[in-house]
Amino acid sequence: MKWLLLLSLVALSECVVYKVPLVRKQSMRQNLIQQGLLEDYLQKHSLNPASKYFKEAANLIATQPLENYMDTEYFGTISIGTPPQEFTVIFDTGSSNLWVPSVYCSSPACSNHNRFNPQQSSTYRATSQKVSVSYGTGSMTGILGYDTVQVADISDTNQIFGLSKTEPSSFLYYAPFDGILGLAYPSIASSGATPVFDNMWDQGLISQDLFSVYLSSNDQSGSVVMFGGIDSSYYTGNLNWVPLSSETYWQITVDSITMNGEAIACSGGCQAIVDTGTSLLTGPTNAIANIQGYIGASQASNGQMVVSCSAINNLPNIVFTINGIQYPLSPSAYILQMQQDCISGFQAMELPTASGDLWILGDIFIRQYFTVFDRGNNQVGLAPVA
């Protein structure tokens, strides 16, 4: 992926902004197909699995060209330790822990990924504390340690992170990323570990208590995470701000989901999380079944929900109304063209919480709407991508 545009030095003369590359490796689909796991991946893929000081103008922007592949995962390269050891990680707003594989791990998933070796880092500090994290498609257990984490040009010192000892999921074995960097609230961090973003803010490494995300579409370049700033060149119109309904995930209230003005789900309102670590749009089983019926999706022999590719041009938009503002998704956004089939981008997943079953507005939604994750004001900003 390439970077789109540099930030305006005039507009950002009083803040520090970092852009983090989101990297893709081209082996994921091939590996899944060869191992007969593509169907399971597409059906279950979800990771379930937030200044005080200013830098010199020369360090105002950190950019790096990137490549996008397959529109299913977005991840970037960070380093940990001194000297730095590199890892690719998903920047996941649906979780809060940073972890990477370690030399203590003997699971097959660790054998074909980069593994952190604390003995090779002069700045590593060990703890005896254990950590365990579960996602929709995998899990890990391990220990916690402290070290310097480099994200773009940000040197995040004394950062707590997980060193995996077990990664039992076959999904993690075939995944083209090494670990996960969670960007949700510290309240859901396993073992009370301080998230990377919180540590950045506490150290005065960014000038605004927020980060923003642009995800490119159709294998195009340009996907970025921007820590500490907003670049208006990535979106059109104005940002619409949505207050959070819970400071755990990036959870908001959706007013309704409609097609041709008719409610097809969430008619009385529902709770949703904005999650960069989930590829699809997920919701409760009955509601998703209703949407699949409206778009003419049927279950194929491989279990996937397929839609006639010829129907894409004739299907209407599906509109998510959030905080009184309509956010339409076109058929080309919510139907994925993969290999010879056209696959529904909606997936059933039960995520019960005290506030009801959660929907997940994953990458399908975020690709259409530039998103600002504002920790300082506990809100999410949304605007159509440019």
GROMACS .gro file of C-alpha atoms in nm:
model
  386
    1MET     CA    1   0.000   0.000   0.000
    2LYS     CA    2   0.117   0.349  -0.071
    3TRP     CA    3   0.053   0.655   0.137
    4LEU     CA    4  -0.209   0.881  -0.011
    5LEU     CA    5  -0.128   1.238   0.084
    6LEU     CA    6   0.100   1.405   0.330
    7LEU     CA    7  -0.061   1.603   0.608
    8SER     CA    8  -0.070   1.980   0.580
    9LEU     CA    9   0.218   2.127   0.775
   10VAL     CA   10   0.022   2.447   0.817
   11ALA     CA   11  -0.288   2.283   0.959
   12LEU     CA   12  -0.087   2.057   1.185
   13SER     CA   13   0.182   2.297   1.298
   14GLU     CA   14   0.065   2.259   1.658
   15CYS     CA   15   0.031   1.883   1.675
   16VAL     CA   16   0.229   1.569   1.621
   17VAL     CA   17   0.085   1.308   1.389
   18TYR     CA   18   0.218   0.966   1.305
   19LYS     CA   19   0.102   0.745   1.024
   20VAL     CA   20   0.149   0.374   1.074
   21PRO     CA   21   0.187   0.152   0.769
   22LEU     CA   22  -0.060  -0.131   0.734
   23VAL     CA   23   0.121  -0.415   0.560
   24ARG     CA   24  -0.017  -0.711   0.372
   25LYS     CA   25   0.155  -1.038   0.280
   26GLN     CA   26   0.029  -1.218  -0.026
   27SER     CA   27   0.042  -1.572   0.108
   28MET     CA   28  -0.275  -1.577   0.316
   29ARG     CA   29  -0.537  -1.678   0.057
   30GLN     CA   30  -0.301  -1.927  -0.106
   31ASN     CA   31  -0.219  -2.087   0.229
   32LEU     CA   32  -0.585  -2.111   0.328
   33ILE     CA   33  -0.688  -2.262  -0.006
   34GLN     CA   34  -0.405  -2.515   0.001
   35GLN     CA   35  -0.498  -2.625   0.351
   36GLY     CA   36  -0.874  -2.631   0.282
   37LEU     CA   37  -0.938  -2.357   0.536
   38LEU     CA   38  -1.066  -2.072   0.317
   39GLU     CA   39  -1.432  -2.149   0.393
   40ASP     CA   40  -1.373  -2.155   0.768
   41TYR     CA   41  -1.173  -1.832   0.747
   42LEU     CA   42  -1.441  -1.644   0.555
   43GLN     CA   43  -1.719  -1.767   0.781
   44LYS     CA   44  -1.554  -1.716   1.118
   45HIS     CA   45  -1.296  -1.448   1.058
   46SER     CA   46  -1.321  -1.197   1.337
   47LEU     CA   47  -1.081  -1.081   1.602
   48ASN     CA   48  -1.285  -1.037   1.916
   49PRO     CA   49  -1.162  -1.165   1.846
   50ALA     CA   50  -0.823   0.369   2.267
   51SER     CA   51   0.008   1.658   2.352
   52LYS     CA   52   0.160   1.726   2.623
   53TYR     CA   53   0.489   1.775   2.440
   54PHE     CA   54   0.578   1.867   2.085
   55LYS     CA   55   0.846   1.732   1.855
   56GLU     CA   56   1.059   1.918   1.607
   57ALA     CA   57   0.894   2.004   1.275
   58ALA     CA   58   1.119   1.756   1.097
   59ASN     CA   59   0.950   1.474   1.290
   60LEU     CA   60   0.598   1.601   1.235
   61ILE     CA   61   0.501   1.326   0.990
   62ALA     CA   62   0.620   0.968   0.962
   63THR     CA   63   0.514   0.806   0.637
   64GLN     CA   64   0.584   0.482   0.457
   65PRO     CA   65   0.443   0.342   0.131
   66LEU     CA   66   0.243   0.022   0.176
   67GLU     CA   67   0.071  -0.243  -0.028
   68ASN     CA   68  -0.285  -0.372   0.016
   69TYR     CA   69  -0.384  -0.728  -0.060
   70MET     CA   70  -0.720  -0.906  -0.056
   71ASP     CA   71  -0.918  -0.657   0.156
   72THR     CA   72  -0.938  -0.906   0.442
   73GLU     CA   73  -0.664  -0.804   0.686
   74TYR     CA   74  -0.483  -0.482   0.759
   75PHE     CA   75  -0.161  -0.496   0.955
   76GLY     CA   76   0.168  -0.318   0.990
   77THR     CA   77   0.527  -0.361   1.102
   78ILE     CA   78   0.643  -0.263   1.449
   79SER     CA   79   0.960  -0.344   1.638
   80ILE     CA   80   1.022  -0.443   1.997
   81GLY     CA   81   1.343  -0.433   2.197
   82THR     CA   82   1.698  -0.304   2.169
   83PRO     CA   83   1.822  -0.373   1.906
   84PRO     CA   84   1.478  -0.385   1.741
   85GLN     CA   85   1.308  -0.715   1.655
   86GLU     CA   86   1.043  -0.673   1.384
   87PHE     CA   87   0.687  -0.808   1.386
   88THR     CA   88   0.378  -0.761   1.174
   89VAL     CA   89   0.068  -0.694   1.385
   90ILE     CA   90  -0.298  -0.622   1.328
   91PHE     CA   91  -0.396  -0.279   1.455
   92ASP     CA   92  -0.714  -0.400   1.620
   93THR     CA   93  -0.974  -0.165   1.767
   94GLY     CA   94  -1.165  -0.470   1.893
   95SER     CA   95  -0.909  -0.567   2.159
   96SER     CA   96  -0.665  -0.395   2.394
   97ASN     CA   97  -0.352  -0.610   2.435
   98LEU     CA   98  -0.026  -0.607   2.243
   99TRP     CA   99   0.128  -0.951   2.205
  100VAL     CA  100   0.370  -1.126   1.972
  101PRO     CA  101   0.505  -1.482   1.944
  102SER     CA  102   0.806  -1.558   2.161
  103VAL     CA  103   1.089  -1.808   2.180
  104TYR     CA  104   0.903  -1.965   2.474
  105CYS     CA  105   0.627  -2.081   2.240
  106SER     CA  106   0.630  -2.432   2.095
  107SER     CA  107   0.290  -2.419   1.919
  108PRO     CA  108   0.296  -2.476   1.542
  109ALA     CA  109   0.160  -2.122   1.495
  110CYS     CA  110   0.480  -1.983   1.646
  111SER     CA  111   0.711  -2.198   1.439
  112ASN     CA  112   0.645  -2.010   1.116
  113HIS     CA  113   0.628  -1.656   1.257
  114ASN     CA  114   0.878  -1.412   1.398
  115ARG     CA  115   0.939  -1.479   1.768
  116PHE     CA  116   1.058  -1.229   2.025
  117ASN     CA  117   1.373  -1.327   2.212
  118PRO     CA  118   1.403  -1.126   2.535
  119GLN     CA  119   1.763  -1.235   2.584
  120GLN     CA  120   1.855  -1.039   2.272
  121SER     CA  121   1.709  -0.711   2.403
  122SER     CA  122   1.907  -0.497   2.644
  123THR     CA  123   1.594  -0.302   2.744
  124TYR     CA  124   1.364  -0.596   2.821
  125ARG     CA  125   1.223  -0.627   3.172
  126ALA     CA  126   1.057  -0.951   3.275
  127THR     CA  127   0.754  -1.006   3.498
  128SER     CA  128   0.596  -1.318   3.647
  129GLN     CA  129   0.249  -1.212   3.536
  130LYS     CA  130   0.053  -1.435   3.299
  131VAL     CA  131  -0.173  -1.323   3.014
  132SER     CA  132  -0.445  -1.495   2.813
  133VAL     CA  133  -0.641  -1.346   2.522
  134SER     CA  134  -0.918  -1.504   2.315
  135TYR     CA  135  -1.052  -1.388   1.979
  136GLY     CA  136  -1.320  -1.512   1.743
  137THR     CA  137  -1.060  -1.703   1.544
  138GLY     CA  138  -0.787  -1.786   1.789
  139SER     CA  139  -0.630  -1.741   2.128
  140MET     CA  140  -0.297  -1.709   2.303
  141THR     CA  141  -0.152  -1.757   2.647
  142GLY     CA  142   0.181  -1.630   2.769
  143ILE     CA  143   0.365  -1.397   3.002
  144LEU     CA  144   0.392  -1.021   3.023
  145GLY     CA  145   0.711  -0.819   2.988
  146TYR     CA  146   0.821  -0.459   2.933
  147ASP     CA  147   1.029  -0.319   2.649
  148THR     CA  148   1.055  -0.037   2.396
  149VAL     CA  149   0.802  -0.065   2.113
  150GLN     CA  150   0.865   0.128   1.793
  151VAL     CA  151   0.551   0.225   1.598
  152ALA     CA  152   0.644   0.436   1.293
  153ASP     CA  153   0.863   0.711   1.443
  154ILE     CA  154   0.712   0.676   1.789
  155SER     CA  155   0.945   0.518   2.045
  156ASP     CA  156   0.706   0.385   2.310
  157THR     CA  157   0.929   0.302   2.607
  158ASN     CA  158   0.841   0.083   2.902
  159GLN     CA  159   0.551  -0.076   2.713
  160ILE     CA  160   0.394  -0.387   2.861
  161PHE     CA  161   0.323  -0.662   2.607
  162GLY     CA  162   0.250  -1.031   2.587
  163LEU     CA  163   0.505  -1.295   2.489
  164SER     CA  164   0.306  -1.593   2.369
  165LYS     CA  165   0.377  -1.941   2.502
  166THR     CA  166   0.082  -2.113   2.333
  167GLU     CA  167  -0.113  -2.026   2.018
  168PRO     CA  168  -0.340  -2.328   1.966
  169SER     CA  169  -0.546  -2.196   1.675
  170SER     CA  170  -0.487  -2.325   1.323
  171PHE     CA  171  -0.601  -1.981   1.207
  172LEU     CA  172  -0.298  -1.822   1.372
  173TYR     CA  173  -0.072  -2.080   1.207
  174TYR     CA  174  -0.181  -1.973   0.858
  175ALA     CA  175  -0.227  -1.604   0.938
  176PRO     CA  176   0.024  -1.379   0.760
  177PHE     CA  177   0.069  -1.158   1.066
  178ASP     CA  178   0.270  -1.233   1.378
  179GLY     CA  179   0.070  -1.072   1.657
  180ILE     CA  180  -0.195  -0.819   1.749
  181LEU     CA  181  -0.180  -0.460   1.874
  182GLY     CA  182  -0.507  -0.379   2.049
  183LEU     CA  183  -0.645  -0.024   2.032
  184ALA     CA  184  -0.959  -0.054   2.245
  185TYR     CA  185  -1.001   0.072   2.602
  186PRO     CA  186  -0.783  -0.045   2.893
  187SER     CA  187  -1.096  -0.170   3.071
  188ILE     CA  188  -1.098  -0.482   2.851
  189ALA     CA  189  -0.722  -0.542   2.850
  190SER     CA  190  -0.631  -0.888   2.972
  191SER     CA  191  -0.434  -0.891   3.299
  192GLY     CA  192  -0.477  -0.513   3.328
  193ALA     CA  193  -0.200  -0.444   3.076
  194THR     CA  194  -0.174  -0.081   2.964
  195PRO     CA  195  -0.255  -0.056   2.591
  196VAL     CA  196   0.001   0.091   2.352
  197PHE     CA  197  -0.208   0.398   2.273
  198ASP     CA  198  -0.256   0.483   2.641
  199ASN     CA  199   0.116   0.454   2.704
  200MET     CA  200   0.190   0.681   2.407
  201TRP     CA  201  -0.046   0.945   2.541
  202ASP     CA  202   0.079   0.916   2.898
  203GLN     CA  203   0.436   0.973   2.776
  204GLY     CA  204   0.338   1.282   2.575
  205LEU     CA  205   0.438   1.120   2.246
  206ILE     CA  206   0.128   1.243   2.058
  207SER     CA  207  -0.040   1.580   2.061
  208GLN     CA  208  -0.406   1.474   2.051
  209ASP     CA  209  -0.575   1.196   2.246
  210LEU     CA  210  -0.707   1.025   1.935
  211PHE     CA  211  -0.612   0.817   1.634
  212SER     CA  212  -0.774   0.778   1.292
  213VAL     CA  213  -0.796   0.504   1.033
  214TYR     CA  214  -0.824   0.489   0.656
  215LEU     CA  215  -0.861   0.147   0.492
  216SER     CA  216  -0.823   0.127   0.117
  217SER     CA  217  -1.056  -0.075  -0.106
  218ASN     CA  218  -1.016  -0.315  -0.397
  219ASP     CA  219  -0.655  -0.402  -0.321
  220GLN     CA  220  -0.555  -0.040  -0.367
  221SER     CA  221  -0.282   0.129  -0.170
  222GLY     CA  222  -0.292   0.388   0.102
  223SER     CA  223  -0.421   0.230   0.423
  224VAL     CA  224  -0.302   0.411   0.735
  225VAL     CA  225  -0.344   0.449   1.107
  226MET     CA  226  -0.266   0.803   1.225
  227PHE     CA  227  -0.181   0.843   1.590
  228GLY     CA  228  -0.250   1.189   1.729
  229GLY     CA  229  -0.414   1.354   1.428
  230ILE     CA  230  -0.673   1.368   1.151
  231ASP     CA  231  -0.602   1.419   0.781
  232SER     CA  232  -0.902   1.573   0.603
  233SER     CA  233  -0.768   1.468   0.262
  234TYR     CA  234  -0.885   1.114   0.335
  235TYR     CA  235  -1.255   1.204   0.356
  236THR     CA  236  -1.524   1.425   0.204
  237GLY     CA  237  -1.764   1.657   0.383
  238ASN     CA  238  -1.753   1.686   0.760
  239LEU     CA  239  -1.683   1.437   1.034
  240ASN     CA  240  -1.999   1.334   1.218
  241TRP     CA  241  -1.933   1.259   1.583
  242VAL     CA  242  -2.099   0.966   1.758
  243PRO     CA  243  -2.081   0.938   2.139
  244LEU     CA  244  -1.973   0.602   2.277
  245SER     CA  245  -2.230   0.397   2.462
  246SER     CA  246  -1.960   0.199   2.643
  247GLU     CA  247  -1.591   0.269   2.704
  248THR     CA  248  -1.476  -0.088   2.652
  249TYR     CA  249  -1.479  -0.164   2.282
  250TRP     CA  250  -1.542   0.134   2.057
  251GLN     CA  251  -1.913   0.079   2.110
  252ILE     CA  252  -2.187   0.300   1.967
  253THR     CA  253  -2.564   0.293   1.921
  254VAL     CA  254  -2.705   0.221   1.574
  255ASP     CA  255  -3.054   0.365   1.524
  256SER     CA  256  -3.163   0.129   1.245
  257ILE     CA  257  -3.055  -0.076   0.943
  258THR     CA  258  -3.276  -0.016   0.642
  259MET     CA  259  -3.317  -0.098   0.273
  260ASN     CA  260  -3.536   0.116   0.049
  261GLY     CA  261  -3.656   0.297   0.361
  262GLU     CA  262  -3.774  -0.025   0.526
  263ALA     CA  263  -3.615  -0.153   0.846
  264ILE     CA  264  -3.456  -0.492   0.778
  265ALA     CA  265  -3.273  -0.520   1.112
  266CYS     CA  266  -3.208  -0.321   1.430
  267SER     CA  267  -3.549  -0.149   1.400
  268GLY     CA  268  -3.555  -0.043   1.764
  269GLY     CA  269  -3.186   0.044   1.782
  270CYS     CA  270  -2.893  -0.181   1.861
  271GLN     CA  271  -2.538  -0.173   1.992
  272ALA     CA  272  -2.237  -0.202   1.761
  273ILE     CA  273  -1.861  -0.187   1.786
  274VAL     CA  274  -1.634  -0.031   1.524
  275ASP     CA  275  -1.366  -0.294   1.477
  276THR     CA  276  -1.068  -0.279   1.241
  277GLY     CA  277  -0.981  -0.637   1.335
  278THR     CA  278  -1.297  -0.788   1.185
  279SER     CA  279  -1.324  -0.827   0.809
  280LEU     CA  280  -1.702  -0.851   0.774
  281LEU     CA  281  -2.024  -0.702   0.911
  282THR     CA  282  -2.159  -0.928   1.182
  283GLY     CA  283  -2.476  -0.935   1.386
  284PRO     CA  284  -2.723  -1.164   1.568
  285THR     CA  285  -2.823  -1.478   1.381
  286ASN     CA  286  -3.189  -1.393   1.316
  287ALA     CA  287  -3.114  -1.039   1.204
  288ILE     CA  288  -2.839  -1.150   0.967
  289ALA     CA  289  -3.063  -1.424   0.825
  290ASN     CA  290  -3.320  -1.155   0.748
  291ILE     CA  291  -3.061  -0.943   0.566
  292GLN     CA  292  -2.936  -1.244   0.370
  293GLY     CA  293  -3.292  -1.301   0.254
  294TYR     CA  294  -3.332  -0.943   0.141
  295ILE     CA  295  -3.016  -0.952  -0.070
  296GLY     CA  296  -3.091  -1.298  -0.210
  297ALA     CA  297  -2.800  -1.477  -0.045
  298SER     CA  298  -2.817  -1.855  -0.026
  299GLN     CA  299  -2.589  -2.110   0.133
  300ALA     CA  300  -2.357  -2.288  -0.106
  301SER     CA  301  -2.227  -2.641  -0.063
  302ASN     CA  302  -1.913  -2.504   0.100
  303GLY     CA  303  -2.120  -2.319   0.361
  304GLN     CA  304  -2.061  -1.970   0.224
  305MET     CA  305  -2.351  -1.731   0.169
  306VAL     CA  306  -2.336  -1.652  -0.201
  307VAL     CA  307  -2.514  -1.392  -0.409
  308SER     CA  308  -2.555  -1.392  -0.785
  309CYS     CA  309  -2.285  -1.165  -0.922
  310SER     CA  310  -2.529  -1.039  -1.184
  311ALA     CA  311  -2.757  -0.911  -0.906
  312ILE     CA  312  -2.504  -0.666  -0.765
  313ASN     CA  313  -2.603  -0.386  -1.001
  314ASN     CA  314  -2.970  -0.428  -0.914
  315LEU     CA  315  -2.954  -0.448  -0.536
  316PRO     CA  316  -3.020  -0.134  -0.330
  317ASN     CA  317  -2.800   0.025  -0.067
  318ILE     CA  318  -2.820  -0.095   0.290
  319VAL     CA  319  -2.830   0.208   0.518
  320PHE     CA  320  -2.695   0.221   0.873
  321THR     CA  321  -2.844   0.518   1.058
  322ILE     CA  322  -2.615   0.624   1.342
  323ASN     CA  323  -2.684   0.919   1.570
  324GLY     CA  324  -2.939   1.046   1.317
  325ILE     CA  325  -2.699   1.034   1.019
  326GLN     CA  326  -2.736   0.784   0.734
  327TYR     CA  327  -2.435   0.577   0.630
  328PRO     CA  328  -2.524   0.385   0.313
  329LEU     CA  329  -2.334   0.079   0.195
  330SER     CA  330  -2.361   0.001  -0.174
  331PRO     CA  331  -2.390  -0.359  -0.300
  332SER     CA  332  -2.030  -0.339  -0.424
  333ALA     CA  333  -1.931  -0.266  -0.063
  334TYR     CA  334  -2.134  -0.537   0.116
  335ILE     CA  335  -2.087  -0.810  -0.147
  336LEU     CA  336  -1.736  -0.946  -0.191
  337GLN     CA  337  -1.621  -1.080  -0.526
  338MET     CA  338  -1.388  -1.368  -0.449
  339GLN     CA  339  -1.260  -1.620  -0.700
  340GLN     CA  340  -1.565  -1.726  -0.905
  341ASP     CA  341  -1.826  -1.635  -0.644
  342CYS     CA  342  -1.986  -1.328  -0.498
  343ILE     CA  343  -2.004  -1.362  -0.120
  344SER     CA  344  -2.228  -1.178   0.122
  345GLY     CA  345  -2.032  -0.953   0.355
  346PHE     CA  346  -2.278  -1.017   0.637
  347GLN     CA  347  -2.207  -1.290   0.889
  348ALA     CA  348  -2.400  -1.420   1.188
  349MET     CA  349  -2.218  -1.403   1.520
  350GLU     CA  350  -2.366  -1.399   1.868
  351LEU     CA  351  -2.191  -1.148   2.096
  352PRO     CA  352  -2.417  -1.110   2.399
  353THR     CA  353  -2.344  -0.828   2.644
  354ALA     CA  354  -2.531  -0.652   2.923
  355SER     CA  355  -2.644  -0.394   2.666
  356GLY     CA  356  -2.768  -0.656   2.419
  357ASP     CA  357  -2.624  -0.854   2.131
  358LEU     CA  358  -2.346  -0.660   1.962
  359TRP     CA  359  -2.313  -0.591   1.592
  360ILE     CA  360  -1.963  -0.547   1.450
  361LEU     CA  361  -1.896  -0.277   1.194
  362GLY     CA  362  -1.582  -0.430   1.050
  363ASP     CA  363  -1.359  -0.350   0.757
  364ILE     CA  364  -1.648  -0.358   0.508
  365PHE     CA  365  -1.793  -0.053   0.684
  366ILE     CA  366  -1.464   0.121   0.767
  367ARG     CA  367  -1.347   0.103   0.405
  368GLN     CA  368  -1.636   0.332   0.317
  369TYR     CA  369  -1.605   0.567   0.615
  370PHE     CA  370  -1.288   0.729   0.743
  371THR     CA  371  -1.296   0.676   1.118
  372VAL     CA  372  -1.158   0.880   1.405
  373PHE     CA  373  -1.126   0.708   1.742
  374ASP     CA  374  -1.134   0.995   1.992
  375ARG     CA  375  -1.029   0.883   2.338
  376GLY     CA  376  -1.021   1.236   2.477
  377ASN     CA  377  -1.393   1.286   2.415
  378ASN     CA  378  -1.507   0.921   2.410
  379GLN     CA  379  -1.653   0.943   2.063
  380VAL     CA  380  -1.610   0.813   1.710
  381GLY     CA  381  -1.595   1.041   1.406
  382LEU     CA  382  -1.721   0.916   1.069
  383ALA     CA  383  -1.705   1.066   0.719
  384PRO     CA  384  -1.725   0.919   0.366
  385VAL     CA  385  -1.383   0.833   0.229
  386ALA     CA  386  -1.248   1.059  -0.042
   0.00000   0.00000   0.00000
